C-alpha cells in the first residue's frame, strides 16, 4: 500500500501537475523611468511605504516551484514624478515563466514622498559648558568658519533650528583651542538623520 501511495503521488505531482498556491516574500522593488532630477540631486525620496513586496501566486506545481524572490521582477514606474509631493504608484510584476496568476499583493501600491533638495547656510553657535579655574574668565570666542552649509530634503533642513559646537572648560586656566564637531538641533533634540549633509564636520 505504501508503494502504491508513492506511485500515485508521483503520478499526480509530476504527470497531472496540479495547481498550487504559494506566498513569495521580500521581493525587492526596482524603480524605472527615474527623472534626472533625482540623479542630479534636485529631488529626493524622503519616505516610502516599503522596499519589498509579498505576493501570493497560483499556477501548476512545476511553474510555482521555480519561482523565488530573485527571479521575479517587480518595478515601480516613476515616470511623471518630477516635483515634490506624495505619489501612489502601481507596481508591475514580471515572472520568469508563463501561466502564473497573482492572487494577492502586499503592499498593493508603492507610496513615496518626494521633496526638493535645498542648501541653506546656518551660523555656528558656541555653547560653553563648565567653568574656568578660579581667577580666570572667558574673554573672546572666535570660530572659523562661522557658517555651515546644510544640504538635504527641504522638509528635513527646515527642522534645523541651531548649529552648535560644545566646548567644555573643565577648570582650565589656558586658552581653549581645538576642532569641534558641529551638531544640529531641532529645539533640544539633536538631529542625526543622514539625509542632511554638511559642507564641514
XYZ file of N, CA, C and O in Angstrom:
804
model
N 0.834 -1.209 0.000
C 0.000 0.000 0.000
C 0.872 1.263 0.000
O 0.526 2.271 -0.625
N 2.026 1.208 0.731
C 2.940 2.353 0.739
C 3.503 2.573 -0.659
O 3.581 3.715 -1.137
N 3.879 1.513 -1.310
C 4.431 1.607 -2.666
C 3.402 2.187 -3.642
O 3.706 3.060 -4.456
N 2.158 1.724 -3.516
C 1.089 2.225 -4.381
C 0.855 3.710 -4.122
O 0.658 4.503 -5.041
N 0.916 4.111 -2.829
C 0.720 5.526 -2.472
C 1.811 6.399 -3.091
O 1.534 7.499 -3.585
N 3.066 5.907 -3.057
C 4.172 6.655 -3.654
C 3.977 6.795 -5.159
O 4.182 7.874 -5.730
N 3.583 5.720 -5.805
C 3.343 5.753 -7.254
C 2.242 6.753 -7.588
O 2.363 7.555 -8.520
N 1.163 6.734 -6.805
C 0.061 7.670 -7.047
C 0.512 9.110 -6.831
O 0.141 10.008 -7.592
N 1.331 9.320 -5.806
C 1.823 10.685 -5.515
C 2.702 11.195 -6.664
O 2.569 12.327 -7.099
N 3.604 10.355 -7.140
C 4.468 10.734 -8.263
C 3.628 11.025 -9.498
O 3.874 11.993 -10.229
N 2.625 10.198 -9.729
C 1.766 10.385 -10.903
C 1.017 11.717 -10.834
O 0.970 12.469 -11.815
N 0.449 12.013 -9.668
C -0.330 13.248 -9.520
C 0.572 14.473 -9.622
O 0.266 15.447 -10.320
N 1.715 14.431 -8.923
C 2.590 15.605 -8.866
C 3.287 15.871 -10.191
O 3.351 17.016 -10.646
N 3.834 14.863 -10.819
C 4.685 15.070 -11.986
C 3.967 14.884 -13.330
O 4.419 15.419 -14.339
N 2.866 14.161 -13.324
C 2.187 13.947 -14.594
C 0.885 14.733 -14.686
O 0.592 15.337 -15.717
N 0.104 14.754 -13.629
C -1.106 15.564 -13.617
C -0.776 17.041 -13.404
O -1.487 17.910 -13.869
N 0.342 17.328 -12.670
C 0.828 18.696 -12.449
C -0.297 19.609 -11.942
O -0.687 20.567 -12.622
N -0.834 19.360 -10.757
C -1.995 20.113 -10.269
C -1.640 21.570 -9.957
O -0.476 21.932 -9.827
N -2.677 22.409 -9.837
C -2.469 23.802 -9.475
C -2.087 23.909 -8.001
O -2.487 23.091 -7.169
N -1.348 24.977 -7.719
C -0.737 25.111 -6.405
C -0.679 26.601 -6.069
O -0.471 27.436 -6.950
N -0.880 26.949 -4.796
C -0.794 28.334 -4.338
C 0.364 28.492 -3.364
O 0.640 27.575 -2.575
N 1.005 29.671 -3.436
C 2.185 29.875 -2.592
C 2.466 31.368 -2.419
O 2.267 32.159 -3.332
N 2.922 31.727 -1.209
C 3.389 33.090 -0.943
C 4.887 33.181 -1.255
O 5.664 32.316 -0.867
N 5.274 34.237 -1.956
C 6.692 34.528 -2.190
C 6.955 35.901 -1.579
O 6.305 36.887 -1.953
N 7.871 35.965 -0.649
C 8.028 37.173 0.165
C 9.353 37.897 -0.103
O 10.296 37.330 -0.631
N 9.336 39.192 0.283
C 10.538 40.051 0.252
C 11.150 40.175 -1.150
O 12.363 40.062 -1.321
N 10.286 40.430 -2.121
C 10.768 40.678 -3.478
C 11.105 42.167 -3.584
O 10.237 43.015 -3.350
N 12.336 42.531 -3.894
C 12.711 43.955 -3.917
C 11.994 44.735 -5.015
O 11.751 44.213 -6.112
N 11.650 45.987 -4.699
C 11.017 46.874 -5.672
C 12.103 47.639 -6.423
O 12.954 48.287 -5.813
N 12.066 47.570 -7.741
C 13.006 48.318 -8.581
C 12.284 49.529 -9.164
O 11.097 49.457 -9.486
N 13.007 50.617 -9.328
C 12.431 51.841 -9.872
C 12.839 51.995 -11.336
O 13.986 51.740 -11.702
N 11.888 52.431 -12.154
C 12.173 52.665 -13.574
C 11.734 54.078 -13.958
O 10.928 54.705 -13.267
N 12.272 54.566 -15.079
C 11.952 55.905 -15.592
C 12.134 56.986 -14.534
O 11.280 57.865 -14.351
N 13.267 56.908 -13.839
C 13.559 57.870 -12.777
C 14.045 59.176 -13.407
O 14.943 59.170 -14.263
N 13.475 60.293 -12.983
C 13.841 61.605 -13.522
C 15.307 61.918 -13.230
O 15.854 61.533 -12.199
N 15.922 62.647 -14.147
C 17.315 63.052 -13.951
C 17.478 63.988 -12.764
O 18.578 64.157 -12.247
N 16.372 64.590 -12.307
C 16.443 65.474 -11.133
C 16.858 64.707 -9.885
O 17.455 65.287 -8.973
N 16.538 63.427 -9.823
C 16.974 62.603 -8.687
C 18.479 62.357 -8.777
O 19.187 62.437 -7.777
N 18.951 62.057 -9.976
C 20.383 61.797 -10.162
C 21.207 63.062 -9.967
O 22.339 63.009 -9.484
N 20.631 64.223 -10.338
C 21.341 65.497 -10.200
C 21.251 66.070 -8.789
O 21.821 67.131 -8.517
N 20.508 65.407 -7.914
C 20.414 65.874 -6.536
C 19.433 67.003 -6.323
O 19.494 67.696 -5.302
N 18.488 67.189 -7.243
C 17.486 68.242 -7.082
C 16.252 67.743 -6.354
O 15.523 68.521 -5.729
N 15.986 66.450 -6.466
C 14.855 65.823 -5.778
C 15.347 64.612 -4.997
O 16.368 64.017 -5.341
N 14.603 64.272 -3.950
C 14.958 63.093 -3.143
C 13.689 62.439 -2.620
O 12.708 63.124 -2.313
N 13.715 61.115 -2.546
C 12.616 60.370 -1.917
C 12.892 60.327 -0.418
O 13.907 59.799 0.021
N 11.987 60.919 0.349
C 12.201 61.005 1.795
C 11.472 59.919 2.567
O 11.802 59.653 3.720
N 10.473 59.292 1.938
C 9.726 58.251 2.644
C 9.083 57.323 1.626
O 8.767 57.740 0.502
N 8.914 56.070 1.999
C 8.245 55.089 1.139
C 7.572 54.052 2.022
O 8.001 53.810 3.159
N 6.505 53.450 1.537
C 5.770 52.507 2.371
C 6.435 51.145 2.468
O 6.184 50.388 3.413
N 7.321 50.823 1.516
C 8.002 49.528 1.597
C 9.150 49.475 0.596
O 9.145 50.182 -0.412
N 10.117 48.633 0.905
C 11.223 48.356 -0.026
C 10.975 47.065 -0.794
O 11.611 46.813 -1.815
N 10.049 46.240 -0.293
C 9.795 44.929 -0.883
C 8.299 44.669 -0.996
O 7.481 45.380 -0.415
N 7.956 43.618 -1.744
C 6.560 43.218 -1.929
C 6.442 41.720 -1.667
O 7.335 40.940 -2.016
N 5.335 41.321 -1.040
C 4.987 39.914 -0.887
C 3.828 39.608 -1.837
O 2.863 40.385 -1.896
N 3.905 38.514 -2.576
C 2.809 38.155 -3.485
C 2.401 36.705 -3.264
O 3.227 35.837 -2.981
N 1.095 36.478 -3.395
C 0.559 35.122 -3.369
C 0.199 34.755 -4.796
O -0.550 35.479 -5.463
N 0.752 33.652 -5.282
C 0.572 33.277 -6.684
C -0.057 31.892 -6.795
O -0.031 31.094 -5.855
N -0.625 31.656 -7.970
C -1.200 30.341 -8.253
C -0.772 29.907 -9.646
O -0.719 30.710 -10.578
N -0.462 28.634 -9.768
C -0.063 28.060 -11.046
C 0.161 26.576 -10.871
O -0.073 26.017 -9.788
N 0.632 25.926 -11.905
C 0.919 24.500 -11.776
C 2.106 24.308 -10.842
O 2.928 25.209 -10.664
N 2.167 23.168 -10.266
C 3.213 22.904 -9.272
C 4.611 23.116 -9.853
O 5.489 23.666 -9.203
N 4.823 22.710 -11.095
C 6.148 22.842 -11.710
C 6.534 24.309 -11.885
O 7.681 24.687 -11.645
N 5.578 25.124 -12.345
C 5.901 26.529 -12.572
C 6.094 27.272 -11.252
O 6.997 28.100 -11.128
N 5.268 26.978 -10.268
C 5.381 27.650 -8.966
C 6.702 27.285 -8.288
O 7.334 28.108 -7.621
N 7.138 26.036 -8.472
C 8.348 25.570 -7.793
C 9.595 26.324 -8.227
O 10.575 26.408 -7.471
N 9.583 26.895 -9.424
C 10.792 27.561 -9.917
C 10.847 29.036 -9.542
O 11.809 29.726 -9.875
N 9.828 29.543 -8.860
C 9.787 30.965 -8.523
C 10.486 31.250 -7.200
O 10.408 30.468 -6.256
N 11.160 32.401 -7.138
C 11.745 32.866 -5.889
C 11.854 34.393 -5.943
O 11.562 35.018 -6.966
N 12.295 34.997 -4.843
C 12.336 36.459 -4.750
C 13.390 37.087 -5.662
O 13.371 38.297 -5.884
N 14.294 36.272 -6.205
C 15.360 36.803 -7.049
C 15.006 36.802 -8.535
O 15.522 37.620 -9.298
N 14.156 35.860 -8.968
C 13.863 35.805 -10.409
C 12.519 36.425 -10.776
O 12.099 36.382 -11.929
N 11.844 37.029 -9.790
C 10.623 37.793 -10.061
C 10.995 39.266 -10.085
O 11.666 39.767 -9.181
N 10.558 39.969 -11.106
C 10.901 41.380 -11.283
C 9.682 42.250 -10.970
O 8.672 42.177 -11.664
N 9.798 43.060 -9.902
C 8.730 43.992 -9.530
C 9.248 45.410 -9.717
O 10.268 45.791 -9.138
N 8.532 46.188 -10.529
C 9.002 47.517 -10.910
C 7.948 48.578 -10.622
O 6.766 48.374 -10.898
N 8.412 49.704 -10.068
C 7.559 50.878 -9.886
C 7.986 51.926 -10.902
O 9.156 52.304 -10.965
N 7.042 52.387 -11.714
C 7.334 53.346 -12.778
C 7.217 54.768 -12.223
O 6.138 55.210 -11.842
N 8.370 55.499 -12.192
C 8.391 56.861 -11.666
C 8.229 57.918 -12.750
O 8.525 59.089 -12.530
N 7.749 57.522 -13.919
C 7.523 58.493 -14.983
C 6.485 59.516 -14.508
O 5.422 59.170 -14.013
N 6.800 60.787 -14.650
C 5.883 61.834 -14.211
C 6.145 62.336 -12.807
O 5.554 63.333 -12.382
N 7.025 61.653 -12.066
C 7.393 62.122 -10.725
C 8.499 63.154 -10.906
O 9.681 62.823 -10.976
N 8.102 64.430 -11.005
C 9.065 65.471 -11.357
C 9.066 66.652 -10.402
O 9.731 67.652 -10.650
N 8.304 66.538 -9.310
C 8.292 67.624 -8.326
C 7.923 67.044 -6.963
O 7.559 65.855 -6.851
N 8.027 67.911 -5.934
C 7.756 67.429 -4.585
C 6.279 67.072 -4.418
O 5.407 67.616 -5.096
N 6.026 66.129 -3.518
C 4.658 65.702 -3.252
C 4.589 64.234 -2.882
O 5.614 63.547 -2.778
N 3.360 63.751 -2.674
C 3.132 62.337 -2.362
C 2.581 61.641 -3.601
O 1.718 62.180 -4.289
N 3.100 60.448 -3.867
C 2.701 59.713 -5.058
C 2.317 58.278 -4.676
O 2.968 57.659 -3.826
N 1.260 57.788 -5.316
C 0.872 56.387 -5.194
C 1.044 55.744 -6.564
O 0.330 56.101 -7.519
N 1.988 54.832 -6.669
C 2.349 54.234 -7.949
C 2.000 52.754 -7.946
O 2.139 52.065 -6.926
N 1.559 52.266 -9.076
C 1.310 50.827 -9.206
C 2.634 50.109 -9.452
O 3.599 50.701 -9.934
N 2.661 48.841 -9.137
C 3.865 48.035 -9.353
C 3.555 46.927 -10.358
O 2.546 46.236 -10.241
N 4.440 46.800 -11.333
C 4.295 45.745 -12.321
C 5.104 44.521 -11.942
O 6.194 44.633 -11.380
N 4.565 43.349 -12.232
C 5.217 42.089 -11.883
C 5.500 41.298 -13.152
O 4.608 41.091 -13.974
N 6.756 40.872 -13.299
C 7.151 40.034 -14.444
C 7.737 38.737 -13.905
O 8.684 38.759 -13.089
N 7.175 37.617 -14.345
C 7.633 36.301 -13.908
C 8.568 35.696 -14.954
O 8.454 36.000 -16.153
N 9.461 34.802 -14.530
C 10.367 34.160 -15.498
C 9.686 33.069 -16.320
O 10.280 32.553 -17.266
N 8.457 32.701 -15.941
C 7.698 31.662 -16.668
C 6.276 32.158 -16.876
O 5.813 33.073 -16.193
N 5.579 31.532 -17.815
C 4.181 31.885 -18.086
C 3.245 31.054 -17.217
O 3.648 30.072 -16.585
N 1.975 31.453 -17.219
C 0.952 30.669 -16.542
C 0.835 30.928 -15.059
O 0.317 30.084 -14.321
N 1.288 32.108 -14.592
C 1.216 32.438 -13.172
C 0.109 33.465 -12.953
O 0.015 34.462 -13.668
N -0.718 33.221 -11.954
C -1.786 34.150 -11.596
C -1.479 34.761 -10.230
O -1.125 34.051 -9.283
N -1.612 36.088 -10.151
C -1.396 36.780 -8.873
C -2.714 36.823 -8.111
O -3.714 37.358 -8.600
N -2.695 36.292 -6.888
C -3.895 36.277 -6.061
C -3.925 37.451 -5.082
O -4.966 38.058 -4.860
N -2.769 37.760 -4.488
C -2.667 38.883 -3.552
C -1.300 39.543 -3.697
O -0.327 38.891 -4.080
N -1.270 40.831 -3.360
C -0.012 41.569 -3.406
C 0.030 42.520 -2.210
O -0.891 43.304 -2.010
N 1.093 42.443 -1.400
C 1.222 43.270 -0.199
C 2.589 43.948 -0.170
O 3.609 43.243 -0.154
N 2.659 45.294 -0.140
C 1.532 46.210 -0.347
C 1.115 46.220 -1.804
O 1.906 45.900 -2.688
N -0.113 46.659 -2.036
C -0.631 46.625 -3.404
C 0.013 47.718 -4.251
O 0.350 47.505 -5.409
N 0.184 48.928 -3.661
C 0.776 50.059 -4.373
C 2.095 50.466 -3.724
O 2.391 50.096 -2.588
N 2.845 51.257 -4.448
C 4.134 51.791 -3.977
C 3.922 53.271 -3.677
O 3.686 54.077 -4.590
N 3.967 53.625 -2.407
C 3.705 55.003 -1.986
C 5.016 55.671 -1.588
O 5.769 55.137 -0.769
N 5.274 56.843 -2.176
C 6.511 57.556 -1.878
C 6.217 59.022 -1.603
O 5.200 59.564 -2.029
N 7.123 59.636 -0.870
C 7.070 61.081 -0.632
C 8.336 61.685 -1.214
O 9.446 61.241 -0.919
N 8.171 62.702 -2.055
C 9.288 63.334 -2.752
C 9.428 64.776 -2.270
O 8.427 65.479 -2.080
N 10.666 65.195 -2.063
C 10.927 66.547 -1.579
C 12.026 67.198 -2.414
O 12.883 66.507 -2.976
N 11.990 68.541 -2.471
C 13.066 69.274 -3.130
C 14.313 69.238 -2.263
O 14.239 69.255 -1.034
N 15.459 69.187 -2.889
C 16.727 69.261 -2.176
C 17.181 70.720 -2.168
O 17.261 71.351 -3.221
N 17.449 71.234 -0.973
C 17.851 72.642 -0.841
C 19.165 72.721 -0.069
O 19.567 71.770 0.620
N 19.810 73.875 -0.176
C 21.021 74.159 0.596
C 20.805 75.470 1.344
O 20.422 76.478 0.743
N 21.007 75.439 2.658
C 20.866 76.647 3.476
C 22.145 76.847 4.278
O 22.909 75.901 4.520
N 22.353 78.089 4.689
C 23.532 78.427 5.481
C 23.097 78.780 6.898
O 22.156 79.548 7.091
N 23.773 78.208 7.881
C 23.455 78.456 9.288
C 24.697 78.953 10.011
O 25.805 78.453 9.788
N 24.485 79.939 10.880
C 25.587 80.404 11.716
C 25.864 79.365 12.797
O 24.942 78.803 13.397
N 27.132 79.096 13.051
C 27.518 78.127 14.084
C 27.602 78.844 15.424
O 28.300 79.856 15.570
N 26.872 78.338 16.390
C 26.873 78.904 17.734
C 27.751 78.075 18.658
O 27.873 76.852 18.494
N 28.351 78.746 19.637
C 29.225 78.073 20.602
C 28.502 77.982 21.938
O 28.033 79.004 22.474
N 28.404 76.779 22.454
C 27.841 76.582 23.790
C 28.976 76.173 24.723
O 29.609 75.136 24.526
N 29.211 77.007 25.721
C 30.298 76.779 26.672
C 29.730 76.105 27.912
O 28.758 76.585 28.497
N 30.367 75.012 28.308
C 29.931 74.281 29.492
C 31.065 74.216 30.500
O 32.246 74.155 30.119
N 30.711 74.223 31.764
C 31.729 74.158 32.808
C 32.277 75.545 33.123
O 31.897 76.550 32.514
N 33.210 75.590 34.062
C 33.793 76.860 34.493
C 35.306 76.794 34.421
O 35.913 75.735 34.548
N 35.886 77.971 34.195
C 37.339 78.062 34.200
C 37.857 77.984 35.639
O 37.095 78.072 36.613
N 39.150 77.841 35.757
C 39.785 77.819 37.073
C 39.545 79.161 37.767
O 39.399 80.207 37.135
N 39.483 79.148 39.093
C 39.243 80.369 39.853
C 40.239 81.451 39.449
O 41.440 81.202 39.321
N 39.716 82.659 39.249
C 40.566 83.783 38.888
C 40.678 83.999 37.392
O 41.313 84.944 36.951
N 40.065 83.132 36.597
C 40.112 83.271 35.143
C 38.691 83.470 34.607
O 37.718 83.026 35.213
N 38.590 84.137 33.456
C 37.279 84.365 32.843
C 37.410 84.236 31.328
O 38.505 84.299 30.766
N 36.259 84.065 30.692
C 36.238 83.923 29.237
C 36.310 85.290 28.581
O 35.493 86.172 28.877
N 37.264 85.458 27.707
C 37.435 86.738 27.011
C 36.720 86.655 25.660
O 35.515 86.678 25.602
N 37.427 86.525 24.568
C 36.806 86.472 23.240
C 36.676 85.037 22.755
O 37.512 84.175 23.051
N 35.624 84.793 22.007
C 35.403 83.483 21.384
C 35.431 83.681 19.875
O 34.669 84.476 19.324
N 36.322 82.977 19.222
C 36.447 83.076 17.763
C 36.366 81.687 17.157
O 37.023 80.758 17.639
N 35.539 81.546 16.122
C 35.448 80.254 15.437
C 35.657 80.464 13.944
O 35.375 81.535 13.403
N 36.184 79.456 13.298
C 36.405 79.509 11.857
C 36.167 78.108 11.275
O 36.781 77.137 11.740
N 35.260 77.991 10.297
C 34.400 79.041 9.742
C 33.238 79.368 10.682
O 32.950 78.605 11.600
N 32.577 80.473 10.427
C 31.464 80.889 11.272
C 30.133 80.313 10.807
O 29.162 80.308 11.569
N 30.093 79.846 9.550
C 28.839 79.352 8.989
C 29.030 77.940 8.431
O 30.125 77.552 8.038
N 27.933 77.203 8.413
C 27.932 75.854 7.850
C 26.822 75.775 6.810
O 25.758 76.389 6.959
N 27.074 75.059 5.716
C 26.059 74.847 4.689
C 25.449 73.454 4.852
O 26.170 72.466 4.934
N 24.139 73.412 4.887
C 23.409 72.162 5.056
C 22.627 71.866 3.787
O 21.929 72.738 3.259
N 22.743 70.655 3.287
C 22.045 70.248 2.076
C 21.215 69.006 2.358
O 21.694 68.050 2.980
N 19.958 69.021 1.887
C 19.099 67.865 2.097
C 17.672 68.179 1.687
O 17.367 69.285 1.211
N 16.757 67.224 1.863
C 15.346 67.473 1.561
C 14.836 68.673 2.363
O 15.158 68.827 3.541
N 14.060 69.521 1.721
C 13.624 70.777 2.347
C 12.923 70.553 3.675
O 13.146 71.294 4.643
N 12.056 69.542 3.756
C 11.312 69.305 4.992
C 12.229 68.927 6.148
O 11.920 69.198 7.313
N 13.374 68.312 5.852
C 14.337 67.950 6.891
C 15.198 69.152 7.276
O 15.436 69.394 8.459
N 15.665 69.890 6.277
C 16.533 71.032 6.547
C 15.788 72.097 7.347
O 16.359 72.769 8.210
N 14.480 72.255 7.095
C 13.683 73.258 7.808
C 13.617 72.986 9.313
O 13.352 73.894 10.099
N 13.829 71.732 9.689
C 13.751 71.390 11.109
C 14.963 71.853 11.898
O 14.946 71.866 13.126
N 16.033 72.211 11.209
C 17.265 72.605 11.905
C 17.114 74.022 12.459
O 17.060 74.998 11.707
N 17.030 74.116 13.772
C 16.936 75.425 14.429
C 18.309 75.995 14.743
O 18.482 77.210 14.767
N 19.254 75.111 14.990
C 20.519 75.582 15.527
C 21.661 74.656 15.111
O 21.501 73.438 15.077
N 22.809 75.263 14.792
C 24.047 74.514 14.556
C 25.012 74.904 15.670
O 25.310 76.083 15.863
N 25.485 73.913 16.419
C 26.184 74.193 17.685
C 27.467 73.387 17.785
O 27.546 72.235 17.346
N 28.502 74.016 18.397
C 29.645 73.252 18.881
C 29.687 73.417 20.395
O 29.417 74.509 20.925
N 29.980 72.339 21.092
C 30.026 72.351 22.555
C 31.478 72.365 23.024
O 32.279 71.498 22.643
N 31.807 73.357 23.862
C 33.164 73.497 24.391
C 33.100 73.351 25.906
O 32.353 74.067 26.576
N 33.880 72.407 26.438
C 33.916 72.167 27.879
C 35.171 72.823 28.450
O 36.285 72.566 27.989
N 34.983 73.688 29.456
C 36.112 74.432 30.016
C 36.899 73.606 31.031
O 38.127 73.666 31.083
N 36.205 72.857 31.867
C 36.851 71.926 32.800
C 37.962 72.570 33.649
O 39.089 72.089 33.688
N 37.646 73.680 34.287
C 38.585 74.346 35.204
C 39.924 74.661 34.540
O 40.981 74.588 35.164
N 39.847 75.009 33.260
C 41.063 75.315 32.514
C 41.589 76.699 32.892
O 40.843 77.590 33.274
N 42.899 76.861 32.792
C 43.498 78.172 33.043
C 44.251 78.676 31.812
O 44.904 79.707 31.873
N 44.155 77.914 30.703
C 44.823 78.293 29.457
C 43.776 78.570 28.372
O 42.590 78.251 28.526
N 44.242 79.151 27.274
C 43.350 79.346 26.131
C 42.831 77.988 25.648
O 43.575 76.992 25.639
N 41.582 77.969 25.285
C 40.956 76.737 24.801
C 40.917 76.780 23.279
O 40.297 77.664 22.690
N 41.590 75.822 22.653
C 41.614 75.740 21.198
C 41.364 74.292 20.775
O 41.711 73.361 21.500
N 40.813 74.132 19.605
C 40.619 72.762 19.123
C 39.605 72.695 18.005
O 39.041 73.707 17.579
N 39.384 71.478 17.516
C 38.378 71.216 16.494
C 37.186 70.544 17.164
O 37.350 69.609 17.955
N 36.001 71.010 16.838
C 34.794 70.518 17.500
C 33.762 70.122 16.456
O 33.616 70.782 15.427
N 33.062 69.070 16.737
C 32.032 68.579 15.813
C 30.820 69.503 15.860
O 30.340 69.868 16.934
N 30.312 69.856 14.682
C 29.112 70.692 14.596
C 27.888 69.788 14.710
O 27.705 68.850 13.921
N 27.040 70.063 15.715
C 25.821 69.287 15.923
C 24.612 70.124 15.524
O 24.594 71.335 15.716
N 23.610 69.459 14.977
C 22.387 70.120 14.530
C 21.253 69.798 15.487
O 21.134 68.661 15.966
N 20.409 70.799 15.755
C 19.336 70.608 16.729
C 18.002 71.104 16.188
O 17.918 72.124 15.494
N 16.967 70.347 16.520
C 15.578 70.752 16.342
C 15.032 70.994 17.742
O 14.637 70.067 18.433
N 15.063 72.264 18.172
C 14.762 72.552 19.572
C 15.872 72.001 20.445
O 17.045 72.320 20.254
N 15.515 71.120 21.377
C 16.508 70.496 22.251
C 16.933 69.115 21.760
O 17.749 68.447 22.398
N 16.372 68.680 20.631
C 16.633 67.329 20.127
C 17.712 67.375 19.052
O 17.589 68.122 18.069
N 18.754 66.576 19.246
C 19.815 66.530 18.236
C 19.333 65.784 17.002
O 18.682 64.737 17.086
N 19.647 66.328 15.833
C 19.281 65.708 14.561
C 20.453 64.864 14.078
O 21.543 65.375 13.838
N 20.214 63.587 13.934
C 21.277 62.685 13.480
C 20.910 62.003 12.165
O 21.594 61.083 11.732
N 19.819 62.443 11.542
C 19.363 61.832 10.299
C 20.400 62.023 9.201
O 20.877 63.128 8.957
N 20.727 60.963 8.520
C 21.743 61.012 7.474
C 21.292 61.682 6.188
O 22.084 61.812 5.263
N 20.029 62.120 6.133
C 19.544 62.763 4.908
C 20.087 64.189 4.768
O 20.005 64.782 3.694
N 20.607 64.758 5.857
C 21.181 66.095 5.789
C 22.711 65.971 5.752
O 23.308 65.317 6.596
N 23.324 66.616 4.760
C 24.783 66.603 4.663
C 25.319 67.993 4.981
O 24.663 69.007 4.730
N 26.543 68.033 5.538
C 27.207 69.282 5.903
C 28.409 69.501 4.992
O 29.049 68.537 4.577
N 28.720 70.768 4.723
C 29.925 71.034 3.933
C 31.180 70.923 4.806
O 32.292 70.789 4.297
N 30.998 70.975 6.132
C 32.108 70.731 7.086
C 31.551 69.903 8.226
O 30.369 69.916 8.519
N 32.415 69.190 8.892
C 32.011 68.443 10.084
C 32.504 69.106 11.360
O 31.985 68.892 12.412
